[in-house]
Short mmCIF file of N, CA and C in Angstrom, two decimals:
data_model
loop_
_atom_site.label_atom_id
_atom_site.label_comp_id
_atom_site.label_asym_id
_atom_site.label_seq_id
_atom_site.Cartn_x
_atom_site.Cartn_y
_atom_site.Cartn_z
N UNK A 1 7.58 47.28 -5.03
CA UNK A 1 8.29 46.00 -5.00
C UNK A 1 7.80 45.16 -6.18
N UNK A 2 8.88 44.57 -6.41
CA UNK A 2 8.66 43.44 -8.02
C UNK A 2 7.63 42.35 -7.83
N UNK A 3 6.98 41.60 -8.30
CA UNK A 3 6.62 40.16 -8.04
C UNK A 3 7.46 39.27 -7.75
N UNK A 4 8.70 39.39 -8.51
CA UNK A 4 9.58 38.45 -7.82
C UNK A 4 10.02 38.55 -6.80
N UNK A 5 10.00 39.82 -6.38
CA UNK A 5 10.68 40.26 -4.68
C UNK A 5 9.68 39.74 -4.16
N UNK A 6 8.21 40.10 -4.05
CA UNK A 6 7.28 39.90 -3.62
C UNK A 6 7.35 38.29 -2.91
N UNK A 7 7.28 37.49 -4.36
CA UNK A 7 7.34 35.92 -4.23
C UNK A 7 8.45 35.70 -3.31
N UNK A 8 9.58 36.14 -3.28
CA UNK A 8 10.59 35.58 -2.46
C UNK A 8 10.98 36.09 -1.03
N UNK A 9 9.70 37.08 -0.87
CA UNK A 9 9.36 37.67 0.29
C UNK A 9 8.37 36.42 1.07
N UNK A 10 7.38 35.93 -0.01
CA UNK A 10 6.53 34.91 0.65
C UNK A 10 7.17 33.64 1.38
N UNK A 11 8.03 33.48 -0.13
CA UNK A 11 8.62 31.93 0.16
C UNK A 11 9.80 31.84 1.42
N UNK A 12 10.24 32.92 1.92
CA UNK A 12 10.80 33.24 3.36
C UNK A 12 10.16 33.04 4.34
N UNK A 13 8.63 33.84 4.38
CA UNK A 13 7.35 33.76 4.99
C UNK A 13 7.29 32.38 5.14
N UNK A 14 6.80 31.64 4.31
CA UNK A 14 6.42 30.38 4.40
C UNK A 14 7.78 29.38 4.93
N UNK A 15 8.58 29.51 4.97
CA UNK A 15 9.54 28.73 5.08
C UNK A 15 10.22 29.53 6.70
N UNK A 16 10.11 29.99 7.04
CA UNK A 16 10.01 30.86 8.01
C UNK A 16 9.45 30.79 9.58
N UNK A 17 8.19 30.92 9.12
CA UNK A 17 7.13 31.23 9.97
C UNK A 17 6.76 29.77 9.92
N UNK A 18 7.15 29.26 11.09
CA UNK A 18 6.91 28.08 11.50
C UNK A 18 7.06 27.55 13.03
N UNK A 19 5.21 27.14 12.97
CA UNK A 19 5.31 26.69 14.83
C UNK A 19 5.67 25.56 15.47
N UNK A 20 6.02 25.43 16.55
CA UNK A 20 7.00 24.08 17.56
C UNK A 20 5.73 23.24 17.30
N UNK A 21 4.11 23.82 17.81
CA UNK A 21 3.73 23.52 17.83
C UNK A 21 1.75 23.92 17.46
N UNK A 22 1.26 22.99 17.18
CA UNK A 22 -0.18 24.23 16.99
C UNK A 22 -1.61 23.51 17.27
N UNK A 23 -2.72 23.71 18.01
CA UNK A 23 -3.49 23.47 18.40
C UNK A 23 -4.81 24.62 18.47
N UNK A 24 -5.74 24.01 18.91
CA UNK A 24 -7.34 25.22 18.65
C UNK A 24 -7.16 26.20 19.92
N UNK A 25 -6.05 26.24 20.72
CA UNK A 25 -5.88 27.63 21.12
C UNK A 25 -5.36 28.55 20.65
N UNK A 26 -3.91 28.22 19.96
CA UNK A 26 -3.11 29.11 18.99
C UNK A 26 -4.28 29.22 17.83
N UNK A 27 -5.26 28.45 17.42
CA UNK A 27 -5.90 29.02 16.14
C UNK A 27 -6.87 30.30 16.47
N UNK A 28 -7.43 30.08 17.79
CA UNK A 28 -8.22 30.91 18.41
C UNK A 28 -7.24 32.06 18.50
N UNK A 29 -6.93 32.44 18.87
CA UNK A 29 -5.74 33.30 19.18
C UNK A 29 -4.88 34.08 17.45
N UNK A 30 -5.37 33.21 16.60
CA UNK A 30 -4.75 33.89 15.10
C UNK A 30 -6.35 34.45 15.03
N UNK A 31 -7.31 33.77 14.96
CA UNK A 31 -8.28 34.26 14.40
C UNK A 31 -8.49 36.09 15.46
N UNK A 32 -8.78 35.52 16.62
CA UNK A 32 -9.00 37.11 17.08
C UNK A 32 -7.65 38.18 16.86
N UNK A 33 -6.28 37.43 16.56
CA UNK A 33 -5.74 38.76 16.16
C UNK A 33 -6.38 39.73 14.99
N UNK A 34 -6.43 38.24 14.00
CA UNK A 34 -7.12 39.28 12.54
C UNK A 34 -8.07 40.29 12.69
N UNK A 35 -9.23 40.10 14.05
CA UNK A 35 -10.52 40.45 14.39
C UNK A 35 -10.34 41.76 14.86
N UNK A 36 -8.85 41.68 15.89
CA UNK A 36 -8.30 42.84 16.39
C UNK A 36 -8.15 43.91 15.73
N UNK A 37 -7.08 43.25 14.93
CA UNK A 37 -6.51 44.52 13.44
C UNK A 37 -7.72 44.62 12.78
N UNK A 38 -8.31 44.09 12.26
CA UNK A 38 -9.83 44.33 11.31
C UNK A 38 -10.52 45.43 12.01
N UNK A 39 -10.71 45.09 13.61
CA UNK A 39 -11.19 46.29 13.86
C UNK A 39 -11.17 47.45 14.02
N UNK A 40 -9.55 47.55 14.17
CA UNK A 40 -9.50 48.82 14.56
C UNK A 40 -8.69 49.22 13.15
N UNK A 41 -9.06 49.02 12.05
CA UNK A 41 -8.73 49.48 10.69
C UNK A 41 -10.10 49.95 10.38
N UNK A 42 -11.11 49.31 11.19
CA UNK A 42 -12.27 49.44 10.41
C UNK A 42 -13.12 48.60 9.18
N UNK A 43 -12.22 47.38 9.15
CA UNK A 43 -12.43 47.09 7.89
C UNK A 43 -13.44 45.85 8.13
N UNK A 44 -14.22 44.89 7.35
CA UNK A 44 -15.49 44.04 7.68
C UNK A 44 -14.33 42.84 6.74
N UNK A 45 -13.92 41.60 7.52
CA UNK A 45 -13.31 40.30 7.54
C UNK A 45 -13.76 39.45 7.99
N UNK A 46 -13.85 38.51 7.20
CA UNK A 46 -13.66 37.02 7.60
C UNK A 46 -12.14 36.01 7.87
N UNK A 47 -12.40 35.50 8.45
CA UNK A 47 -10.61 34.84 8.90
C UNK A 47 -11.41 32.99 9.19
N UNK A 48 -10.50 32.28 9.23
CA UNK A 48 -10.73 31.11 9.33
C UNK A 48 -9.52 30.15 9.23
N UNK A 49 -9.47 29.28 10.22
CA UNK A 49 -8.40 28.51 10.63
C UNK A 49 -8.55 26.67 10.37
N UNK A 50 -7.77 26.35 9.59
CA UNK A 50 -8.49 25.43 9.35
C UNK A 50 -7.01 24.09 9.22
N UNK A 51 -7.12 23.20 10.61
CA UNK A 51 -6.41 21.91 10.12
C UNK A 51 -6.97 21.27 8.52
N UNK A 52 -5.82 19.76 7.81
CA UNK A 52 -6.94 19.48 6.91
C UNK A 52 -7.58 18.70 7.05
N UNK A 53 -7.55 18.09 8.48
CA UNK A 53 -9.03 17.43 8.79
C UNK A 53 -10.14 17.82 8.86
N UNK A 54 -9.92 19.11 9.82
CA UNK A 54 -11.15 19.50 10.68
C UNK A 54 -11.32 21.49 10.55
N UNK A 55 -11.66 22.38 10.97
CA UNK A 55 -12.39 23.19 10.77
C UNK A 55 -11.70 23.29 12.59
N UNK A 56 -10.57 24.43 12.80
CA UNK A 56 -10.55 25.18 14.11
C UNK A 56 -11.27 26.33 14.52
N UNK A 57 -11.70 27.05 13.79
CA UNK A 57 -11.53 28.48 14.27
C UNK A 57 -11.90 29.48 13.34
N UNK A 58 -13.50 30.19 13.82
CA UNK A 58 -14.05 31.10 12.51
C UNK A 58 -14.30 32.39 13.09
N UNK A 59 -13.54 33.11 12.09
CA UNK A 59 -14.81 34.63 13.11
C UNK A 59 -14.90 35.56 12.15
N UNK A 60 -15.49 36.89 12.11
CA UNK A 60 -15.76 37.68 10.98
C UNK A 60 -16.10 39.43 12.18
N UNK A 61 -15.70 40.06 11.63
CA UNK A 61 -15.77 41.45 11.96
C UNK A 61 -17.18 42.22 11.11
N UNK A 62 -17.98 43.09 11.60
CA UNK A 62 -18.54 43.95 10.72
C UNK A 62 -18.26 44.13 9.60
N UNK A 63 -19.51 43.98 8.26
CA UNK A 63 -18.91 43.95 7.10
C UNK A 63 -18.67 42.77 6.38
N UNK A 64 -18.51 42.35 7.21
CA UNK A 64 -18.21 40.80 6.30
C UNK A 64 -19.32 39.76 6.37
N UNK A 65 -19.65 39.07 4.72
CA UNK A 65 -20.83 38.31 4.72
C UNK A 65 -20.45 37.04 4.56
N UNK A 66 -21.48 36.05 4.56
CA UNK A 66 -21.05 34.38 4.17
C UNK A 66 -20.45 34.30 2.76
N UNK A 67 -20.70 35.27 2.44
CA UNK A 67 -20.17 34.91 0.98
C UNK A 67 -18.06 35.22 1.09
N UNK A 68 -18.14 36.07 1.99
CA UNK A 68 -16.25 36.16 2.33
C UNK A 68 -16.14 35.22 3.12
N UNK A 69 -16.53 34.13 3.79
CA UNK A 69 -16.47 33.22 4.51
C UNK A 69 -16.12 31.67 2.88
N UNK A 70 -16.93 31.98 2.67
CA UNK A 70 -17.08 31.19 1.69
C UNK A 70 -15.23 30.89 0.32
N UNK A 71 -15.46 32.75 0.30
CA UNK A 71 -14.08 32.69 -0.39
C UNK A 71 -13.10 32.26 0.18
N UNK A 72 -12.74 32.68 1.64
CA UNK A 72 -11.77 31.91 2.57
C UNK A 72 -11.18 30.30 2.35
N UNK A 73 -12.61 29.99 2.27
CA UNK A 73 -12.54 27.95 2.44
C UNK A 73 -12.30 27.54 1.20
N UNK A 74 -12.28 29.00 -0.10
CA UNK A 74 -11.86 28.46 -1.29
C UNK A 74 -10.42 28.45 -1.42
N UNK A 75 -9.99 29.52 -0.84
CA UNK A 75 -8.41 29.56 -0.65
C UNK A 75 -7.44 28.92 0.33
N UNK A 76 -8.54 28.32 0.89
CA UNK A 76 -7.48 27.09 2.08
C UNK A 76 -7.71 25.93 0.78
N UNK A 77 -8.60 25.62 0.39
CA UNK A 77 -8.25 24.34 -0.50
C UNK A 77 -7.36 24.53 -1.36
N UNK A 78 -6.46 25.54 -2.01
CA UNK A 78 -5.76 26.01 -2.64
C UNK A 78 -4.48 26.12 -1.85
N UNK A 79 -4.26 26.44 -1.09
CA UNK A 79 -3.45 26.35 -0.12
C UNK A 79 -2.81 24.60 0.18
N UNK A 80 -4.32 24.23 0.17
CA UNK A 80 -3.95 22.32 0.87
C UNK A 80 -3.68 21.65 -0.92
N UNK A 81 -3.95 21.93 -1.62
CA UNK A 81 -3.97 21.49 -3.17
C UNK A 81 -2.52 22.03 -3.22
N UNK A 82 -1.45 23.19 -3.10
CA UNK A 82 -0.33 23.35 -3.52
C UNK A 82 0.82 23.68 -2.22
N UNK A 83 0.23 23.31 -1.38
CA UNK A 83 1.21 23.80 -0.16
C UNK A 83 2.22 25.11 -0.67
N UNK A 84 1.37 26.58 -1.02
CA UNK A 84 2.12 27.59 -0.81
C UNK A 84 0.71 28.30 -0.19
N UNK A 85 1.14 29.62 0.03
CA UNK A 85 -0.10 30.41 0.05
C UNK A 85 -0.24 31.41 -1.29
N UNK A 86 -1.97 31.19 -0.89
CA UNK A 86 -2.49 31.75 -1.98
C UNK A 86 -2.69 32.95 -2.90
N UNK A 87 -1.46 34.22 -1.88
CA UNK A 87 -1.18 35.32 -2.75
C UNK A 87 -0.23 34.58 -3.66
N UNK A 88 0.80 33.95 -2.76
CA UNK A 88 2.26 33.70 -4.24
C UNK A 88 1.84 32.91 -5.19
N UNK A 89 0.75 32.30 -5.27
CA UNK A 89 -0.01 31.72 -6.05
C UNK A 89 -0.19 32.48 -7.24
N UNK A 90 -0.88 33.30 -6.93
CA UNK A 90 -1.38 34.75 -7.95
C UNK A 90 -0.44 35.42 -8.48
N UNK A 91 0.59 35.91 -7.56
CA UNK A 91 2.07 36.34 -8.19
C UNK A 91 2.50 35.30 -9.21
N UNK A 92 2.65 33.94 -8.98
CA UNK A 92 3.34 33.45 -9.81
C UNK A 92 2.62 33.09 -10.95
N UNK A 93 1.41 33.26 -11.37
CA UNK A 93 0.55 33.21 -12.28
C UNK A 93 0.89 34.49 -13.29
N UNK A 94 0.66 35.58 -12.50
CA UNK A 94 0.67 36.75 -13.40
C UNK A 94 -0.60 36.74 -13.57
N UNK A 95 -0.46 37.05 -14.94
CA UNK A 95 -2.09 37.35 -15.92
C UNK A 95 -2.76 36.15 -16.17
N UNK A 96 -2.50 34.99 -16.48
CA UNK A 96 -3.23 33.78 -16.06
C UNK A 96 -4.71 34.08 -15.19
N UNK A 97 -5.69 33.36 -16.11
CA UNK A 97 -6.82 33.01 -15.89
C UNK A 97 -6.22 32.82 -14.20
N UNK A 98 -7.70 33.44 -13.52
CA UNK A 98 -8.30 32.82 -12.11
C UNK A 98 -8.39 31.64 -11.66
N UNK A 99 -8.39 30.86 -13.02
CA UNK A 99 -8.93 29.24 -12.43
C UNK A 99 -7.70 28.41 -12.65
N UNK A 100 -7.90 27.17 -12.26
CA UNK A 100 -6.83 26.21 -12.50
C UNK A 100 -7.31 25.38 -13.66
N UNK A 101 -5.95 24.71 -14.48
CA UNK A 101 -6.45 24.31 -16.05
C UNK A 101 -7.46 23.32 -15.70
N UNK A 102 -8.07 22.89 -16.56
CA UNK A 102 -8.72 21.70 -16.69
C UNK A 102 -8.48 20.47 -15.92
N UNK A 103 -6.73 20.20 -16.72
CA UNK A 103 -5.97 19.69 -16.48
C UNK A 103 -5.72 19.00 -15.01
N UNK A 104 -6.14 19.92 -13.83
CA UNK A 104 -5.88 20.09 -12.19
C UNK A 104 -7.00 19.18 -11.84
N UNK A 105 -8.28 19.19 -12.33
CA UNK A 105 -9.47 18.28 -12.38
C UNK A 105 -9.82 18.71 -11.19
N UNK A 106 -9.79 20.11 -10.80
CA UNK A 106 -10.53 21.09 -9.36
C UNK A 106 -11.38 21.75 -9.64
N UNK A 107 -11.60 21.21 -8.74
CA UNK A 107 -13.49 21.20 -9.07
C UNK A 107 -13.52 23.62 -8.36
N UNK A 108 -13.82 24.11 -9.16
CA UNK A 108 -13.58 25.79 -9.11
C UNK A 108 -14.57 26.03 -7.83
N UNK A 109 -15.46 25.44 -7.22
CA UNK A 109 -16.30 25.99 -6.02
C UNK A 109 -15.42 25.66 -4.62
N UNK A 110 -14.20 25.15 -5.12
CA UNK A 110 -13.48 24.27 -3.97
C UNK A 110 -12.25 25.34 -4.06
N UNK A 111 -12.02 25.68 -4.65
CA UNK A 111 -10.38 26.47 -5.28
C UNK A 111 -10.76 27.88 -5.52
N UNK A 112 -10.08 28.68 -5.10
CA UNK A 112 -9.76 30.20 -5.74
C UNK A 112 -8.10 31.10 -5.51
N UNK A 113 -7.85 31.37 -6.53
CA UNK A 113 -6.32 31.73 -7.05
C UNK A 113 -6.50 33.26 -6.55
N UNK A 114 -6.74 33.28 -5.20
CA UNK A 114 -7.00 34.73 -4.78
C UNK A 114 -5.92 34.55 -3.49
N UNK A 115 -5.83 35.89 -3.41
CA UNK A 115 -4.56 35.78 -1.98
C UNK A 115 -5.26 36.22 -0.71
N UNK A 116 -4.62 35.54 -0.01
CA UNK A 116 -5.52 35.72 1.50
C UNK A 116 -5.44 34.40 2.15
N UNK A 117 -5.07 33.65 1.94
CA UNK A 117 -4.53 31.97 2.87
C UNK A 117 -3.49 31.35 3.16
N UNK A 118 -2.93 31.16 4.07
CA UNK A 118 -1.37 30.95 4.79
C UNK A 118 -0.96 29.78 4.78
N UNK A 119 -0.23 28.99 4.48
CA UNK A 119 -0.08 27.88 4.84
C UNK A 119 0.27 27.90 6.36
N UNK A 120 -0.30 26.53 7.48
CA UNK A 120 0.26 26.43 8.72
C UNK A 120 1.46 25.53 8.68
N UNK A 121 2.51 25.83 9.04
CA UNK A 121 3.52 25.04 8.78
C UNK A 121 4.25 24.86 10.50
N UNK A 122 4.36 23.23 10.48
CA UNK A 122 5.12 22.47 12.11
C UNK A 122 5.79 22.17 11.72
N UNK A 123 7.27 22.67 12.53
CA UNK A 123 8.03 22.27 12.91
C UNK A 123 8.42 20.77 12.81
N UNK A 124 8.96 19.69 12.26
CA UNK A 124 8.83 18.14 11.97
C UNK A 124 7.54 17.47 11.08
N UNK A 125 6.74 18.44 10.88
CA UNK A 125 5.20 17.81 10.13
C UNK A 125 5.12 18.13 9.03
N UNK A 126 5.56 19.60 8.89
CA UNK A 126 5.33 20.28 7.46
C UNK A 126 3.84 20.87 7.72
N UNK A 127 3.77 21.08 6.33
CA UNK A 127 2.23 22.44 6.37
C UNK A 127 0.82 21.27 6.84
N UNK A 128 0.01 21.26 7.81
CA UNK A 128 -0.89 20.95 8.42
C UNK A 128 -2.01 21.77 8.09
N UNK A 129 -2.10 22.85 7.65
CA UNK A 129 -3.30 23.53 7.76
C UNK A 129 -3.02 24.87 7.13
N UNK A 130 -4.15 25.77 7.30
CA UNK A 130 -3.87 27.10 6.68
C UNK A 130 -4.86 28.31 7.49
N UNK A 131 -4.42 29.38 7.69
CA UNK A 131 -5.87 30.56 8.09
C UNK A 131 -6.03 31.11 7.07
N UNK A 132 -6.98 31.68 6.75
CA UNK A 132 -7.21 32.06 5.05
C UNK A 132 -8.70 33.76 5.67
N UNK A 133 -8.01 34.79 5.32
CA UNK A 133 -8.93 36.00 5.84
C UNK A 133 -9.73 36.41 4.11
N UNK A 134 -10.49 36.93 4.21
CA UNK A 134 -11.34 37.35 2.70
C UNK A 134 -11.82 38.80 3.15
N UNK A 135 -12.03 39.78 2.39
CA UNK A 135 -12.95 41.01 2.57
C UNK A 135 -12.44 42.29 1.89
N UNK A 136 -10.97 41.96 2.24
CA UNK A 136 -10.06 43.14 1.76
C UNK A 136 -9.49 42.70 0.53
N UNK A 137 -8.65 43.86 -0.25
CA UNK A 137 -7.68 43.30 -1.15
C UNK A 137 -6.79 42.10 -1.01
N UNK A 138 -6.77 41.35 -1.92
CA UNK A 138 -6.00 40.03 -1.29
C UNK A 138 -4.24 40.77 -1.35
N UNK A 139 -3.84 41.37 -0.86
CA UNK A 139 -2.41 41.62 -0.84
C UNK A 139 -2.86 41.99 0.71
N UNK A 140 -3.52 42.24 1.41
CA UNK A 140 -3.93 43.05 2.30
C UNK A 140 -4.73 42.04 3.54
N UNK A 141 -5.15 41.05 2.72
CA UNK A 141 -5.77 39.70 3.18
C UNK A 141 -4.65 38.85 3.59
N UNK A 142 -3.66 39.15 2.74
CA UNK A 142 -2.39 37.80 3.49
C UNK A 142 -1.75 38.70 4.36
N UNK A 143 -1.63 39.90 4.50
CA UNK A 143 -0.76 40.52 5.27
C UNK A 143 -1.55 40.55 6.36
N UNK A 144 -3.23 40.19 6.86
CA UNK A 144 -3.32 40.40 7.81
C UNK A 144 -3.23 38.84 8.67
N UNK A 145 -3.07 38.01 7.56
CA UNK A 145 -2.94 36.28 8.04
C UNK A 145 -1.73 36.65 8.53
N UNK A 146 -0.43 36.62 7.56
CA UNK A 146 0.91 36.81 8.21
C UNK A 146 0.99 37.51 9.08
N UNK A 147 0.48 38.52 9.39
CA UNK A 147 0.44 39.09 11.15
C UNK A 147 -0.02 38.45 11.85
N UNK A 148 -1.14 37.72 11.61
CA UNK A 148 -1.58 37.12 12.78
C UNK A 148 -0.56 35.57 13.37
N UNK A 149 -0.25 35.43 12.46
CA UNK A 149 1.25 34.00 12.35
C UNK A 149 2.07 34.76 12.99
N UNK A 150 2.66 36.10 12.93
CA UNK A 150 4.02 36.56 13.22
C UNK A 150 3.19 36.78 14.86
N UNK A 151 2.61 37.37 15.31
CA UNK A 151 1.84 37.50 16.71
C UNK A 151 1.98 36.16 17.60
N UNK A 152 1.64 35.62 16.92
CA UNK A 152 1.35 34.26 17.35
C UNK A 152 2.14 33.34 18.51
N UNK A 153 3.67 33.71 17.16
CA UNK A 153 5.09 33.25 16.80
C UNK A 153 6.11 34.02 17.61
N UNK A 154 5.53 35.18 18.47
CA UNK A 154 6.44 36.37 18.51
C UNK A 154 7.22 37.22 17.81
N UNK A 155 6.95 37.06 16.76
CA UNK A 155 8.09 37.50 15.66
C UNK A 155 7.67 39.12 15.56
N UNK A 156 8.08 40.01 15.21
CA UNK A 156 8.05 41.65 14.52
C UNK A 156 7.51 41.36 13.22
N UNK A 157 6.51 41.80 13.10
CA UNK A 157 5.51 41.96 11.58
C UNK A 157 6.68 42.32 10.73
N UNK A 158 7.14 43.66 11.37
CA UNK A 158 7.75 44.60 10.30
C UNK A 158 8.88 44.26 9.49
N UNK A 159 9.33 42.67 10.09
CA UNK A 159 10.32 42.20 9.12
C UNK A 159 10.07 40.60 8.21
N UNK A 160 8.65 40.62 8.86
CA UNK A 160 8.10 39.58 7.59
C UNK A 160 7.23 40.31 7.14
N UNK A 161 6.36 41.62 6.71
CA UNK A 161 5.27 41.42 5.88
C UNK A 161 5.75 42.11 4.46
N UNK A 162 5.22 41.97 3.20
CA UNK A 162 5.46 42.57 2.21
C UNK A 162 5.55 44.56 2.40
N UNK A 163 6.30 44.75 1.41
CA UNK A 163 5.87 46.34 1.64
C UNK A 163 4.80 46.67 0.82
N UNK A 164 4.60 48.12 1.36
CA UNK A 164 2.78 48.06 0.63
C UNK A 164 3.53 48.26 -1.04
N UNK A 165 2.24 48.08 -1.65
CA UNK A 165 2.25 48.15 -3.08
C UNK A 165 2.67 49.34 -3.59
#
């Protein structure tokens, strides 16, 4: 699949996948899906749910250190800095430097142009928040956020997630 398919696969996603409503049970409930699938892939994740007030919902599977915790909270600020998520971010960059210009005056320990963070988007509110997973490939990192949104949501994965690469 193209980048542009890709991107306009997201921007469906995002425009899409949207809850009536959302609170620290539904975040609880995204985070252990990721924990679910992480585990039984085998793979060592961090996931993290985060209004932009406050901090819902953290968990991490085998494998995963503070330092993928860390990248997470870089890609929700990236997320709350552009209200998309942070793979189509990267898609729409291309080859573009990792960082944001100068210009953005973001501060780089706060921000990372890596994919793996969702925007949360309500129904009448707009995007409120984001879950943001780290450990895996970031194409692989948003697909396991967007599952955990489509779970959530009731929706069938298999007709929101990207196809594999």
């Amino acid at each position: 699949m193209s980048s542009e398919a890709d991107i306009e696969k997201i921007v469906a996603q995002e425009q899409g996948l949207v809850f009536e409503r959302f609170d620290e049970d539904i975040a609880f409930a995204l985070v252990g899906h990721v924990r679910d699938a992480a585990n039984a892939a085998g793979k060592g994740i961090a996931v993290c749910v985060y209004l932009w007030d406050r901090t819902l919902c953290i968990g991490m599977t085998a494998g995963a250190s503070s330092h993928n915790l860390t990248w997470a909270e870089r890609k929700v600020g990236t997320v709350r800095l552009l209200h998309k998520s942070s793979y189509r971010l990267v898609l729409e960059r291309g080859d573009k430097p990792r960082l944001l210009e100068p210009s953005w005056a973001a501060d780089p320990a706060s921000y990372a142009i890596a994919g793996g963070a969702f925007p949360i988007h309500v129904k009448g509110l707009g995007f409120v928040g984001a879950i943001s997973t780290s450990g895996l490939p970031e194409r692989d990192d948003h697909g396991f956020g967007v599952a955990a949104v489509c779970a959530a949501l009731g929706r069938d994965p298999a007709d929101w997630m990207l196809r594999p690469a």
